[in-house]
mmCIF file of C-alpha atoms and ligand atoms in Angstrom:
data_model
loop_
_atom_site.group_PDB
_atom_site.id
_atom_site.type_symbol
_atom_site.label_atom_id
_atom_site.label_comp_id
_atom_site.label_asym_id
_atom_site.label_seq_id
_atom_site.Cartn_x
_atom_site.Cartn_y
_atom_site.Cartn_z
ATOM 1 C CA MET A 47 82.536 143.484 95.267
ATOM 2 C CA THR A 48 80.420 142.153 99.084
ATOM 3 C CA SER A 49 80.281 138.543 101.139
ATOM 4 C CA LEU A 50 76.969 137.605 99.287
ATOM 5 C CA ALA A 51 78.146 138.316 95.987
ATOM 6 C CA LYS A 52 81.054 136.159 96.441
ATOM 7 C CA THR A 53 78.772 133.828 98.111
ATOM 8 C CA ASP A 54 76.458 133.918 95.131
ATOM 9 C CA ALA A 55 79.196 133.548 92.329
ATOM 10 C CA LEU A 56 80.833 130.831 94.181
ATOM 11 C CA GLN A 57 77.030 128.723 94.291
ATOM 12 C CA ASN A 58 76.217 129.297 90.623
ATOM 13 C CA LEU A 59 79.687 128.428 90.236
ATOM 14 C CA ALA A 60 79.813 125.669 86.766
ATOM 15 C CA GLY A 61 81.471 122.041 85.771
ATOM 16 C CA THR A 62 83.847 120.188 87.970
ATOM 17 C CA ILE A 63 86.921 121.431 89.982
ATOM 18 C CA ALA A 64 89.892 119.868 90.862
ATOM 19 C CA LEU A 65 93.204 121.156 93.030
ATOM 20 C CA ALA A 66 96.243 119.693 93.326
ATOM 21 C CA GLY A 67 98.364 120.582 96.672
ATOM 22 C CA ALA A 68 95.992 121.267 99.741
ATOM 23 C CA GLY A 69 98.964 122.624 101.665
ATOM 24 C CA LYS A 70 98.814 126.500 102.809
ATOM 25 C CA MET A 71 97.438 127.821 99.599
ATOM 26 C CA GLY A 72 95.534 125.437 98.515
ATOM 27 C CA GLY A 73 93.935 124.426 101.608
ATOM 28 C CA ALA A 74 92.931 128.344 102.578
ATOM 29 C CA MET A 75 91.185 128.461 99.326
ATOM 30 C CA LEU A 76 89.368 125.049 99.324
ATOM 31 C CA THR A 77 88.788 126.263 102.788
ATOM 32 C CA GLY A 78 87.009 129.811 101.316
ATOM 33 C CA TRP A 79 85.429 128.004 98.916
ATOM 34 C CA LEU A 80 83.812 125.167 100.798
ATOM 35 C CA ALA A 81 82.660 128.556 102.943
ATOM 36 C CA GLY A 82 81.309 130.032 100.394
ATOM 37 C CA GLY A 83 78.713 127.676 99.253
ATOM 38 C CA LEU A 84 80.600 125.797 96.497
ATOM 39 C CA ASP A 85 78.623 122.374 95.968
ATOM 40 C CA ALA A 86 82.102 119.881 97.737
ATOM 41 C CA THR A 87 81.006 116.765 95.757
ATOM 42 C CA ARG A 88 82.354 118.836 92.199
ATOM 43 C CA VAL A 89 85.173 119.495 94.289
ATOM 44 C CA THR A 90 88.234 116.490 93.083
ATOM 45 C CA VAL A 91 91.645 117.288 95.679
ATOM 46 C CA ILE A 92 95.078 116.153 94.966
ATOM 47 C CA GLU A 93 97.148 115.291 97.899
ATOM 48 C CA PRO A 94 99.802 113.005 99.136
ATOM 49 C CA ASP A 95 99.635 114.060 102.738
ATOM 50 C CA PRO A 96 96.410 115.436 103.368
ATOM 51 C CA SER A 97 96.072 117.217 106.613
ATOM 52 C CA ASP A 98 93.231 116.202 108.937
ATOM 53 C CA GLU A 99 91.097 119.540 107.897
ATOM 54 C CA ILE A 100 91.528 117.833 103.856
ATOM 55 C CA ARG A 101 90.996 114.846 105.526
ATOM 56 C CA ALA A 102 87.286 116.128 106.923
ATOM 57 C CA PHE A 103 86.291 117.832 103.681
ATOM 58 C CA ALA A 104 86.007 114.570 102.664
ATOM 59 C CA ALA A 105 83.307 113.450 104.630
ATOM 60 C CA LYS A 106 81.670 116.736 103.803
ATOM 61 C CA GLY A 107 81.486 115.234 99.484
ATOM 62 C CA ILE A 108 84.967 116.022 97.803
ATOM 63 C CA GLN A 109 87.271 113.542 96.379
ATOM 64 C CA LEU A 110 90.766 113.244 97.657
ATOM 65 C CA ASN A 111 92.478 111.405 95.272
ATOM 66 C CA PRO A 112 90.057 109.119 92.710
ATOM 67 C CA LYS A 113 91.350 106.233 91.322
ATOM 68 C CA THR A 114 91.674 107.259 88.014
ATOM 69 C CA ALA A 115 91.355 110.644 86.518
ATOM 70 C CA THR A 116 88.886 112.271 84.423
ATOM 71 C CA ALA A 117 88.896 115.944 82.484
ATOM 72 C CA ALA A 118 87.662 118.651 84.970
ATOM 73 C CA ASP A 119 85.804 121.625 83.825
ATOM 74 C CA THR A 120 88.495 123.444 86.442
ATOM 75 C CA LEU A 121 91.759 122.836 87.794
ATOM 76 C CA VAL A 122 93.799 124.746 90.269
ATOM 77 C CA VAL A 123 97.310 123.676 90.811
ATOM 78 C CA ALA A 124 98.689 124.493 94.056
ATOM 79 C CA VAL A 125 101.462 122.589 93.675
ATOM 80 C CA LYS A 126 105.304 123.807 94.930
ATOM 81 C CA PRO A 127 106.743 125.584 91.589
ATOM 82 C CA GLN A 128 109.607 122.679 92.229
ATOM 83 C CA THR A 129 106.974 120.051 93.023
ATOM 84 C CA PHE A 130 105.890 121.018 89.518
ATOM 85 C CA HIS A 131 108.628 119.435 87.175
ATOM 86 C CA GLU A 132 107.186 116.004 88.905
ATOM 87 C CA ALA A 133 103.841 117.045 89.116
ATOM 88 C CA GLY A 134 102.936 119.057 86.381
ATOM 89 C CA PRO A 135 102.644 116.151 83.689
ATOM 90 C CA ALA A 136 100.761 113.937 86.500
ATOM 91 C CA LEU A 137 98.426 116.292 86.241
ATOM 92 C CA LYS A 138 97.237 116.114 82.175
ATOM 93 C CA PRO A 139 94.043 113.817 82.601
ATOM 94 C CA PHE A 140 92.840 116.443 84.598
ATOM 95 C CA VAL A 141 93.196 118.491 81.932
ATOM 96 C CA GLY A 142 90.513 118.396 78.873
ATOM 97 C CA PRO A 143 91.595 120.724 75.371
ATOM 98 C CA SER A 144 88.799 123.444 77.161
ATOM 99 C CA THR A 145 89.724 122.672 81.114
ATOM 100 C CA LEU A 146 90.423 126.261 82.696
ATOM 101 C CA VAL A 147 93.917 125.882 84.705
ATOM 102 C CA VAL A 148 93.562 128.382 86.869
ATOM 103 C CA SER A 149 97.515 128.165 88.853
ATOM 104 C CA ILE A 150 99.018 130.099 92.245
ATOM 105 C CA MET A 151 102.778 129.020 91.323
ATOM 106 C CA ALA A 152 105.169 131.629 92.008
ATOM 107 C CA GLY A 153 107.476 132.165 89.316
ATOM 108 C CA THR A 154 105.730 129.732 86.533
ATOM 109 C CA THR A 155 104.686 131.220 83.217
ATOM 110 C CA ILE A 156 101.878 130.451 81.286
ATOM 111 C CA ALA A 157 104.114 129.224 78.781
ATOM 112 C CA ALA A 158 104.994 126.633 80.883
ATOM 113 C CA LEU A 159 101.682 126.220 82.524
ATOM 114 C CA GLU A 160 100.791 125.518 78.651
ATOM 115 C CA GLU A 161 103.471 123.289 78.128
ATOM 116 C CA VAL A 162 103.294 120.706 80.591
ATOM 117 C CA CYS A 163 99.223 120.794 81.671
ATOM 118 C CA GLY A 164 97.561 121.512 78.191
ATOM 119 C CA GLY A 165 94.060 124.158 78.595
ATOM 120 C CA ARG A 166 93.833 127.920 79.331
ATOM 121 C CA VAL A 167 95.210 129.044 81.384
ATOM 122 C CA VAL A 168 95.120 132.146 84.440
ATOM 123 C CA ARG A 169 98.313 132.870 86.624
ATOM 124 C CA ALA A 170 97.701 134.083 89.878
ATOM 125 C CA MET A 171 99.535 135.747 92.891
ATOM 126 C CA PRO A 172 98.010 135.660 96.412
ATOM 127 C CA ASN A 173 99.127 135.908 99.610
ATOM 128 C CA THR A 174 99.421 134.725 102.873
ATOM 129 C CA PRO A 175 96.525 136.754 104.467
ATOM 130 C CA ALA A 176 94.144 134.110 102.576
ATOM 131 C CA SER A 177 94.084 131.962 105.602
ATOM 132 C CA ILE A 178 92.139 134.212 106.801
ATOM 133 C CA GLY A 179 89.988 135.624 103.719
ATOM 134 C CA ARG A 180 92.128 138.974 103.966
ATOM 135 C CA GLY A 181 94.457 137.869 101.353
ATOM 136 C CA ILE A 182 95.209 140.172 97.695
ATOM 137 C CA THR A 183 95.316 138.130 94.146
ATOM 138 C CA VAL A 184 96.655 139.535 91.276
ATOM 139 C CA ALA A 185 95.818 137.063 88.500
ATOM 140 C CA VAL A 186 96.597 137.566 84.277
ATOM 141 C CA SER A 187 95.103 135.172 81.862
ATOM 142 C CA ALA A 188 96.284 133.819 78.275
ATOM 143 C CA LYS A 189 94.273 134.648 75.510
ATOM 144 C CA SER A 190 92.083 131.266 75.059
ATOM 145 C CA VAL A 191 90.018 132.027 78.488
ATOM 146 C CA SER A 192 87.263 132.795 77.570
ATOM 147 C CA ALA A 193 85.018 135.770 79.954
ATOM 148 C CA ALA A 194 82.949 132.424 81.345
ATOM 149 C CA GLN A 195 86.429 130.945 82.157
ATOM 150 C CA ARG A 196 87.427 134.022 83.615
ATOM 151 C CA ALA A 197 84.393 134.806 86.087
ATOM 152 C CA THR A 198 85.177 130.941 87.770
ATOM 153 C CA ALA A 199 88.990 131.720 88.352
ATOM 154 C CA ASP A 200 87.987 135.768 89.765
ATOM 155 C CA ALA A 201 84.760 133.588 92.158
ATOM 156 C CA LEU A 202 87.732 130.863 92.501
ATOM 157 C CA LEU A 203 90.669 133.823 94.001
ATOM 158 C CA ARG A 204 87.989 135.600 95.368
ATOM 159 C CA ALA A 205 86.912 133.468 98.212
ATOM 160 C CA THR A 206 90.125 133.674 100.242
ATOM 161 C CA GLY A 207 90.080 138.115 99.819
ATOM 162 C CA SER A 208 90.296 140.909 96.864
ATOM 163 C CA VAL A 209 91.290 140.390 92.957
ATOM 164 C CA GLU A 210 93.214 142.485 90.932
ATOM 165 C CA TRP A 211 93.749 141.504 86.845
ATOM 166 C CA VAL A 212 96.933 142.456 84.996
ATOM 167 C CA ASP A 213 97.203 142.347 81.017
ATOM 168 C CA ASP A 214 101.248 142.189 80.921
ATOM 169 C CA GLU A 215 102.108 139.333 82.998
ATOM 170 C CA SER A 216 105.640 140.139 83.260
ATOM 171 C CA LEU A 217 104.169 142.555 85.891
ATOM 172 C CA MET A 218 103.748 139.502 87.629
ATOM 173 C CA ASP A 219 107.381 139.641 88.977
ATOM 174 C CA ALA A 220 106.694 142.698 90.474
ATOM 175 C CA VAL A 221 103.487 141.206 92.177
ATOM 176 C CA THR A 222 105.520 138.433 93.752
ATOM 177 C CA ALA A 223 107.808 141.078 94.914
ATOM 178 C CA VAL A 224 105.256 143.571 96.616
ATOM 179 C CA SER A 225 102.233 141.466 97.193
ATOM 180 C CA GLY A 226 103.273 137.704 97.003
ATOM 181 C CA SER A 227 105.951 137.900 99.547
ATOM 182 C CA GLY A 228 104.622 141.442 101.288
ATOM 183 C CA PRO A 229 103.258 139.798 104.927
ATOM 184 C CA ALA A 230 107.564 138.634 105.226
ATOM 185 C CA TYR A 231 108.356 142.765 105.185
ATOM 186 C CA VAL A 232 105.377 143.538 107.440
ATOM 187 C CA PHE A 233 105.665 140.688 109.995
ATOM 188 C CA LEU A 234 109.688 141.578 109.883
ATOM 189 C CA LEU A 235 108.434 145.258 110.754
ATOM 190 C CA ALA A 236 106.777 143.640 113.683
ATOM 191 C CA GLU A 237 110.147 141.902 114.696
ATOM 192 C CA GLU A 238 112.063 144.661 114.932
ATOM 193 C CA LEU A 239 109.777 147.007 116.194
ATOM 194 C CA ALA A 240 110.242 145.127 119.392
ATOM 195 C CA ARG A 241 113.662 145.080 118.834
ATOM 196 C CA ALA A 242 114.560 147.857 119.059
ATOM 197 C CA GLY A 243 112.042 148.311 122.188
ATOM 198 C CA VAL A 244 113.986 146.154 123.928
ATOM 199 C CA GLU A 245 116.583 148.028 122.920
ATOM 200 C CA ALA A 246 115.198 151.196 124.248
ATOM 201 C CA GLY A 247 114.671 149.472 128.000
ATOM 202 C CA LEU A 248 111.141 147.820 127.550
ATOM 203 C CA PRO A 249 111.013 143.962 128.804
ATOM 204 C CA ALA A 250 110.805 141.552 125.228
ATOM 205 C CA GLU A 251 107.114 140.412 126.113
ATOM 206 C CA LEU A 252 106.506 143.732 126.586
ATOM 207 C CA ALA A 253 107.389 144.783 123.706
ATOM 208 C CA THR A 254 106.918 142.174 121.543
ATOM 209 C CA ARG A 255 103.578 142.693 122.243
ATOM 210 C CA LEU A 256 103.035 146.354 121.571
ATOM 211 C CA ALA A 257 105.032 145.886 118.369
ATOM 212 C CA ARG A 258 102.315 143.318 117.468
ATOM 213 C CA GLU A 259 99.401 145.210 118.405
ATOM 214 C CA THR A 260 100.433 148.172 116.751
ATOM 215 C CA VAL A 261 101.534 146.226 113.285
ATOM 216 C CA ALA A 262 97.749 144.333 114.033
ATOM 217 C CA GLY A 263 96.322 147.272 114.393
ATOM 218 C CA SER A 264 97.301 149.980 112.038
ATOM 219 C CA GLY A 265 96.703 147.604 109.106
ATOM 220 C CA GLU A 266 92.779 146.767 110.584
ATOM 221 C CA LEU A 267 93.209 150.822 110.577
ATOM 222 C CA LEU A 268 94.148 151.044 107.173
ATOM 223 C CA HIS A 269 92.135 148.569 106.045
ATOM 224 C CA ARG A 270 88.811 150.396 107.409
ATOM 225 C CA SER A 271 89.679 153.833 106.509
ATOM 226 C CA LYS A 272 89.295 155.637 103.398
ATOM 227 C CA LEU A 273 92.491 158.022 104.103
ATOM 228 C CA GLY A 274 95.429 156.839 102.279
ATOM 229 C CA SER A 275 98.805 155.652 104.579
ATOM 230 C CA ALA A 276 100.250 158.985 103.929
ATOM 231 C CA THR A 277 98.129 160.921 105.518
ATOM 232 C CA LEU A 278 97.285 158.263 108.385
ATOM 233 C CA ARG A 279 101.317 158.558 108.856
ATOM 234 C CA GLN A 280 100.841 162.629 108.666
ATOM 235 C CA ASN A 281 98.483 162.076 111.672
ATOM 236 C CA VAL A 282 100.175 160.216 113.788
ATOM 237 C CA THR A 283 102.586 163.094 113.525
ATOM 238 C CA SER A 284 103.217 167.035 114.971
ATOM 239 C CA PRO A 285 105.777 168.500 114.077
ATOM 240 C CA GLY A 286 108.902 168.736 116.106
ATOM 241 C CA GLY A 287 107.300 165.811 117.996
ATOM 242 C CA THR A 288 108.749 162.032 119.150
ATOM 243 C CA THR A 289 106.788 160.622 114.950
ATOM 244 C CA ALA A 290 108.644 162.873 113.177
ATOM 245 C CA ALA A 291 112.067 162.245 115.677
ATOM 246 C CA ALA A 292 111.429 159.113 114.528
ATOM 247 C CA LEU A 293 110.779 160.032 111.084
ATOM 248 C CA GLU A 294 113.429 161.586 110.236
ATOM 249 C CA VAL A 295 115.530 158.583 110.703
ATOM 250 C CA LEU A 296 113.443 156.143 108.857
ATOM 251 C CA MET A 297 112.358 158.462 105.845
ATOM 252 C CA GLY A 298 116.045 159.784 105.522
ATOM 253 C CA LYS A 299 119.275 159.253 103.195
ATOM 254 C CA ASP A 300 119.660 154.825 103.399
ATOM 255 C CA GLY A 301 115.766 154.925 105.378
ATOM 256 C CA MET A 302 112.911 152.922 104.433
ATOM 257 C CA GLN A 303 112.099 154.322 101.133
ATOM 258 C CA GLN A 304 115.923 152.797 99.818
ATOM 259 C CA LEU A 305 115.973 149.811 101.720
ATOM 260 C CA MET A 306 112.198 149.392 100.327
ATOM 261 C CA ILE A 307 113.404 149.369 96.881
ATOM 262 C CA ARG A 308 116.240 146.716 97.035
ATOM 263 C CA ALA A 309 114.190 144.519 98.957
ATOM 264 C CA ILE A 310 111.334 144.787 96.246
ATOM 265 C CA ALA A 311 113.840 144.912 92.961
ATOM 266 C CA ALA A 312 115.593 141.612 94.751
ATOM 267 C CA ALA A 313 113.024 139.845 94.770
ATOM 268 C CA THR A 314 111.587 141.156 91.398
ATOM 269 C CA LYS A 315 114.748 139.310 90.271
ATOM 270 C CA ARG A 316 114.525 136.348 92.130
ATOM 271 C CA SER A 317 111.403 135.597 90.339
ATOM 272 C CA LYS A 318 112.031 136.778 87.377
ATOM 273 C CA ASP A 319 115.590 133.547 87.765
ATOM 274 C CA LEU A 320 112.860 131.316 88.618
ATOM 275 C CA ALA A 321 111.242 131.434 85.759
ATOM 276 C CA LYS A 322 113.944 130.917 83.254
HETATM 277 N N1 NAP B 635 102.344 130.695 100.890
HETATM 278 C C1 NAP B 635 102.976 131.999 100.387
HETATM 279 O O1 NAP B 635 102.888 132.655 100.786
HETATM 280 C C2 NAP B 635 102.284 131.905 98.961
HETATM 281 C C3 NAP B 635 102.282 132.528 97.988
HETATM 282 C C4 NAP B 635 101.348 133.537 96.646
HETATM 283 C C5 NAP B 635 102.108 131.842 95.935
HETATM 284 N N2 NAP B 635 102.109 130.649 96.610
HETATM 285 C C6 NAP B 635 102.194 129.178 95.783
HETATM 286 O O2 NAP B 635 101.474 128.345 95.713
HETATM 287 C C7 NAP B 635 101.981 127.250 95.895
HETATM 288 C C8 NAP B 635 101.631 126.599 96.807
HETATM 289 O O3 NAP B 635 102.062 127.154 98.050
HETATM 290 P P1 NAP B 635 102.071 126.455 100.049
HETATM 291 O O4 NAP B 635 102.860 127.895 100.972
HETATM 292 O O5 NAP B 635 100.538 126.104 100.265
HETATM 293 O O6 NAP B 635 103.016 125.212 99.303
HETATM 294 P P2 NAP B 635 103.139 123.780 100.687
HETATM 295 O O7 NAP B 635 101.919 123.841 101.903
HETATM 296 O O8 NAP B 635 103.670 123.246 100.187
HETATM 297 O O9 NAP B 635 101.492 122.896 99.802
HETATM 298 C C9 NAP B 635 101.871 122.229 98.656
HETATM 299 C C10 NAP B 635 101.447 121.208 98.603
HETATM 300 O O10 NAP B 635 100.803 119.469 97.239
HETATM 301 C C11 NAP B 635 101.427 119.283 98.307
HETATM 302 N N3 NAP B 635 102.312 118.326 96.281
HETATM 303 C C12 NAP B 635 103.013 117.863 96.729
HETATM 304 N N4 NAP B 635 103.328 116.747 95.503
HETATM 305 C C13 NAP B 635 102.047 116.668 95.030
HETATM 306 C C14 NAP B 635 101.160 115.728 93.718
HETATM 307 N N5 NAP B 635 102.226 115.706 92.781
HETATM 308 N N6 NAP B 635 100.451 116.058 93.346
HETATM 309 C C15 NAP B 635 99.454 116.754 93.982
HETATM 310 N N7 NAP B 635 100.155 117.909 95.368
HETATM 311 C C16 NAP B 635 101.416 117.737 95.220
HETATM 312 C C17 NAP B 635 102.191 118.785 98.953
HETATM 313 O O11 NAP B 635 102.559 117.844 99.460
HETATM 314 P P3 NAP B 635 103.847 117.456 100.726
HETATM 315 O O12 NAP B 635 103.358 118.264 101.671
HETATM 316 O O13 NAP B 635 103.747 116.262 100.425
HETATM 317 O O14 NAP B 635 104.366 117.816 99.835
HETATM 318 C C18 NAP B 635 101.477 120.400 99.766
HETATM 319 O O15 NAP B 635 100.156 119.794 100.582
HETATM 320 C C19 NAP B 635 103.557 127.779 95.234
HETATM 321 O O16 NAP B 635 103.318 127.480 93.409
HETATM 322 C C20 NAP B 635 103.829 128.964 95.591
HETATM 323 O O17 NAP B 635 104.680 129.590 95.142
HETATM 324 C C21 NAP B 635 102.518 130.437 97.929
#
């Protein structure tokens, strides 16, 4: 979807929106909505400790921590899953029988959301590049969600990047492991590349800069290129060369493939356990 189409979808969005939790993720979503032209006067934010940025949005017309709660057309839940046990029942007054409830909480199921908040639930998993509009979100909707409500959820989630919809909620644990937690693995790659550079004799500051720009530049190349990641990798690798020597280690027995499979399995299991 082009950024123009994104803006249209946000500008044409109907009804009122309540956002519970305007921390890192909720704040990034709100910033994306307003930048995309969503009418600020239709947005209510419930946030016990608003940042200066969120307070500044109040001057643009959002309602911050209203004294009385009324049912919204859409409630977006962006509090921590641990907070939800406490915060959830307090959100009920914002939910009417046909309110769309969009949750980005890790490990919180559609059934749990329906039980605590009611409403018609979309469960979504974003990731932190959302803060620069380059996130990817995976979403799944309850059967009660109408096509129009799904389009509303899509527009709200798309304000921070791209959106994929799945039909099977059980996939959300693996989604959380791959794209939700994924940015941490990429940042770790930058850390370890720098550390290995120091081991190989580079000054720490130079190694850090080289690793950071290599990860960031390669990410951008992957983003802009039509080629797949394997082809881009092969394009750097000449037979018998330096890259090939490193890849023999990284792609060898107990290399990155096995490590990544174990890491994703561990994160998937933790996501399942958290949902219990
Ligand atoms: N960060 C990620 O990479 C990531 C990725 C995917 C999904 N998520 C999900 O996104 C959600 C938010 O994560 P985050 O990283 O944005 O956390 P965060 O920065 O801690 O944001 C949560 C916000 O909710 C506020 N809050 C606490 N109690 C509340 C209440 N009763 N009513 C309304 N707001 C309340 C918190 O305020 P206080 O600071 O005052 O407690 C905080 O500002 C989580 O459920 C997480 O699973 C995060």
